[in-house]
Amino acid sequence: MQVKDTNRFRRSTGLLALVCLVLQLALAPNIALANGRINFALVFAGVIALTQGGRVGVTAGFLAGLIFDLLGTGPVGLMSLLLAVAAYLMGVEVRNRIAEDPSGSVVVYVISAIAVSLLYNLAMFLVGEASSIIDVLFLRSLPTAVLSIVAFLPFVYFLSRGGSGPRLTGSSAARAKHSSKYSLGDI
């Protein structure tokens, strides 16, 4: 019998949000590649969207983007919109994709990270925050996407290995799905 423990989900999501917020404030400004910085709001939205999806993922993406906008110098609401749409697209299947298919989750996140970074920096170019399109494409968008992807990988590793985090099913339920009780694979 599976018991849905919503308090565990809330605690682990809150802890993940706190970890990403602290990393965004303390680590992201200090690690740069060209003009790109790690976007831990994108990492948080990706983790929640790929483990929960649906309404929870979109809400998490919107709130993470809003906090990112309030902490940064860009227009308020831009990252909120981008992360809400990206979380919707990543979590449209409403399943724990990280536990079931970690490599597929990384591919979906890579596409989303590149799109969000590119669209955000193009908007920043339109409002005058960037000097040229070369700066937007190769010195801001690409490094931001690469750094955010690298920051996402430890979360995927931890959650795909049965770590406690925001999950739809337990790790034993995920294992039971792939093997029957008559399987000789556990011998």
Short mmCIF file of C-alpha atoms in Angstrom, two decimals:
data_model
loop_
_atom_site.label_atom_id
_atom_site.label_comp_id
_atom_site.label_asym_id
_atom_site.label_seq_id
_atom_site.Cartn_x
_atom_site.Cartn_y
_atom_site.Cartn_z
CA MET A 1 0.00 0.00 0.00
CA GLN A 2 1.34 3.41 -0.97
CA VAL A 3 0.71 6.31 1.34
CA LYS A 4 0.83 9.81 -0.03
CA ASP A 5 2.86 11.88 2.38
CA THR A 6 2.22 15.50 1.36
CA ASN A 7 4.23 16.84 4.28
CA ARG A 8 7.30 14.98 3.02
CA PHE A 9 6.77 16.50 -0.41
CA ARG A 10 6.41 19.98 1.09
CA ARG A 11 9.49 19.58 3.27
CA SER A 12 11.66 18.29 0.45
CA THR A 13 10.41 20.94 -1.98
CA GLY A 14 11.01 23.66 0.61
CA LEU A 15 14.50 22.33 1.28
CA LEU A 16 15.23 22.20 -2.45
CA ALA A 17 13.96 25.77 -2.85
CA LEU A 18 16.10 26.95 0.06
CA VAL A 19 19.20 25.19 -1.30
CA CYS A 20 18.67 26.70 -4.76
CA LEU A 21 18.04 30.17 -3.29
CA VAL A 22 21.22 30.04 -1.20
CA LEU A 23 23.20 28.77 -4.18
CA GLN A 24 21.72 31.53 -6.39
CA LEU A 25 22.72 34.19 -3.87
CA ALA A 26 26.09 32.81 -2.78
CA LEU A 27 27.49 30.73 -5.62
CA ALA A 28 26.00 31.99 -8.89
CA PRO A 29 27.49 35.52 -8.77
CA ASN A 30 30.95 34.08 -8.13
CA ILE A 31 31.07 31.50 -10.92
CA ALA A 32 31.10 32.92 -14.42
CA LEU A 33 31.87 31.68 -17.88
CA ALA A 34 32.24 34.70 -20.19
CA ASN A 35 29.18 36.81 -19.21
CA GLY A 36 27.05 33.81 -18.25
CA ARG A 37 26.07 32.80 -14.72
CA ILE A 38 24.36 29.73 -13.27
CA ASN A 39 20.58 30.10 -13.09
CA PHE A 40 19.51 28.08 -10.03
CA ALA A 41 15.91 29.22 -10.53
CA LEU A 42 15.97 27.30 -13.81
CA VAL A 43 17.51 24.31 -12.02
CA PHE A 44 14.79 24.38 -9.34
CA ALA A 45 12.01 24.72 -11.91
CA GLY A 46 13.49 21.87 -13.94
CA VAL A 47 13.75 19.53 -10.96
CA ILE A 48 10.17 20.18 -9.83
CA ALA A 49 8.77 20.02 -13.36
CA LEU A 50 10.55 16.75 -14.11
CA THR A 51 9.60 15.12 -10.79
CA GLN A 52 6.06 16.45 -10.32
CA GLY A 53 4.97 18.28 -13.46
CA GLY A 54 1.51 19.71 -13.94
CA ARG A 55 0.22 22.58 -11.84
CA VAL A 56 2.92 22.15 -9.18
CA GLY A 57 5.70 22.45 -11.75
CA VAL A 58 4.23 25.55 -13.36
CA THR A 59 3.70 27.22 -9.98
CA ALA A 60 7.24 26.37 -8.89
CA GLY A 61 8.62 27.71 -12.16
CA PHE A 62 6.67 30.93 -11.87
CA LEU A 63 7.69 31.54 -8.25
CA ALA A 64 11.34 30.67 -8.92
CA GLY A 65 11.35 33.04 -11.89
CA LEU A 66 9.74 35.79 -9.83
CA ILE A 67 12.41 35.46 -7.14
CA PHE A 68 15.10 35.46 -9.85
CA ASP A 69 13.59 38.63 -11.34
CA LEU A 70 13.41 40.35 -7.96
CA LEU A 71 17.02 39.48 -7.17
CA GLY A 72 18.35 40.56 -10.57
CA THR A 73 18.41 43.69 -12.68
CA GLY A 74 16.21 42.47 -15.51
CA PRO A 75 12.56 43.25 -16.09
CA VAL A 76 10.27 41.77 -13.43
CA GLY A 77 8.12 39.01 -14.85
CA LEU A 78 10.28 37.96 -17.78
CA MET A 79 11.99 35.01 -16.11
CA SER A 80 8.70 34.15 -14.38
CA LEU A 81 7.00 33.80 -17.74
CA LEU A 82 9.87 31.84 -19.29
CA LEU A 83 10.18 29.41 -16.36
CA ALA A 84 6.42 28.88 -16.11
CA VAL A 85 6.24 27.99 -19.81
CA ALA A 86 9.40 25.85 -19.62
CA ALA A 87 8.09 24.03 -16.52
CA TYR A 88 4.79 23.39 -18.28
CA LEU A 89 6.56 21.92 -21.30
CA MET A 90 8.99 19.85 -19.21
CA GLY A 91 6.28 18.54 -16.90
CA VAL A 92 3.44 18.05 -19.35
CA GLU A 93 3.52 14.27 -18.79
CA VAL A 94 2.95 14.69 -15.00
CA ARG A 95 5.23 11.86 -13.94
CA ASN A 96 8.54 11.44 -12.18
CA ARG A 97 10.65 11.50 -15.28
CA ILE A 98 13.96 11.79 -13.41
CA ALA A 99 13.44 8.48 -11.57
CA GLU A 100 12.16 6.66 -14.65
CA ASP A 101 14.43 8.07 -17.38
CA PRO A 102 17.35 10.19 -16.10
CA SER A 103 19.04 10.57 -19.49
CA GLY A 104 15.79 11.59 -21.16
CA SER A 105 15.24 14.12 -18.36
CA VAL A 106 18.63 15.63 -19.00
CA VAL A 107 17.89 15.95 -22.73
CA VAL A 108 14.57 17.69 -22.02
CA TYR A 109 16.28 19.99 -19.52
CA VAL A 110 19.12 20.82 -21.94
CA ILE A 111 16.62 21.92 -24.59
CA SER A 112 14.69 23.98 -22.05
CA ALA A 113 17.83 25.55 -20.57
CA ILE A 114 19.08 26.63 -23.98
CA ALA A 115 15.68 28.05 -24.95
CA VAL A 116 15.17 29.92 -21.66
CA SER A 117 18.70 31.34 -21.67
CA LEU A 118 18.43 32.43 -25.29
CA LEU A 119 14.99 34.04 -24.93
CA TYR A 120 15.91 35.80 -21.69
CA ASN A 121 19.11 37.25 -23.12
CA LEU A 122 17.41 38.26 -26.38
CA ALA A 123 14.86 40.18 -24.31
CA MET A 124 17.69 41.77 -22.36
CA PHE A 125 19.23 42.80 -25.69
CA LEU A 126 15.94 44.41 -26.72
CA VAL A 127 15.78 46.47 -23.52
CA GLY A 128 19.40 47.58 -23.92
CA GLU A 129 21.19 45.42 -21.34
CA ALA A 130 23.43 43.72 -23.92
CA SER A 131 25.68 45.39 -26.46
CA SER A 132 25.50 43.07 -29.48
CA ILE A 133 23.88 39.92 -30.76
CA ILE A 134 27.26 38.14 -30.53
CA ASP A 135 27.35 39.02 -26.83
CA VAL A 136 23.81 37.68 -26.41
CA LEU A 137 24.37 34.40 -28.25
CA PHE A 138 27.92 33.38 -27.41
CA LEU A 139 28.91 35.29 -24.28
CA ARG A 140 25.65 35.18 -22.30
CA SER A 141 23.14 32.58 -23.53
CA LEU A 142 25.46 29.67 -24.29
CA PRO A 143 27.57 29.98 -21.10
CA THR A 144 24.47 30.43 -18.93
CA ALA A 145 22.89 27.33 -20.44
CA VAL A 146 26.08 25.28 -20.04
CA LEU A 147 26.56 26.32 -16.41
CA SER A 148 22.90 25.69 -15.58
CA ILE A 149 23.07 22.25 -17.19
CA VAL A 150 26.19 21.37 -15.21
CA ALA A 151 24.47 22.56 -12.00
CA PHE A 152 21.41 20.43 -12.83
CA LEU A 153 23.35 17.16 -13.19
CA PRO A 154 24.03 16.55 -9.44
CA PHE A 155 20.31 16.95 -8.72
CA VAL A 156 19.46 14.39 -11.41
CA TYR A 157 22.08 11.99 -10.10
CA PHE A 158 20.81 12.28 -6.52
CA LEU A 159 17.13 11.94 -7.41
CA SER A 160 17.63 9.10 -9.89
CA ARG A 161 19.58 7.06 -7.33
CA GLY A 162 16.71 6.96 -4.84
CA GLY A 163 17.57 10.06 -2.82
CA SER A 164 14.81 11.64 -0.85
CA GLY A 165 13.30 14.44 -2.83
CA PRO A 166 10.04 15.53 -4.38
CA ARG A 167 8.88 12.28 -5.94
CA LEU A 168 5.66 10.82 -7.23
CA THR A 169 6.59 7.24 -6.36
CA GLY A 170 9.06 5.68 -4.00
CA SER A 171 12.26 4.10 -5.25
CA SER A 172 11.00 0.62 -4.36
CA ALA A 173 7.85 1.25 -6.40
CA ALA A 174 9.99 2.32 -9.35
CA ARG A 175 12.05 -0.87 -9.05
CA ALA A 176 8.94 -3.02 -8.71
CA LYS A 177 7.59 -1.57 -11.92
CA HIS A 178 10.57 -2.92 -13.87
CA SER A 179 10.62 -6.40 -12.35
CA SER A 180 7.91 -8.80 -11.40
CA LYS A 181 7.90 -10.91 -8.27
CA TYR A 182 8.79 -13.93 -10.43
CA SER A 183 11.90 -12.32 -11.84
CA LEU A 184 15.30 -13.93 -11.30
CA GLY A 185 17.07 -10.59 -11.73
CA ASP A 186 17.59 -10.08 -7.98
CA ILE A 187 19.48 -13.37 -7.45
#
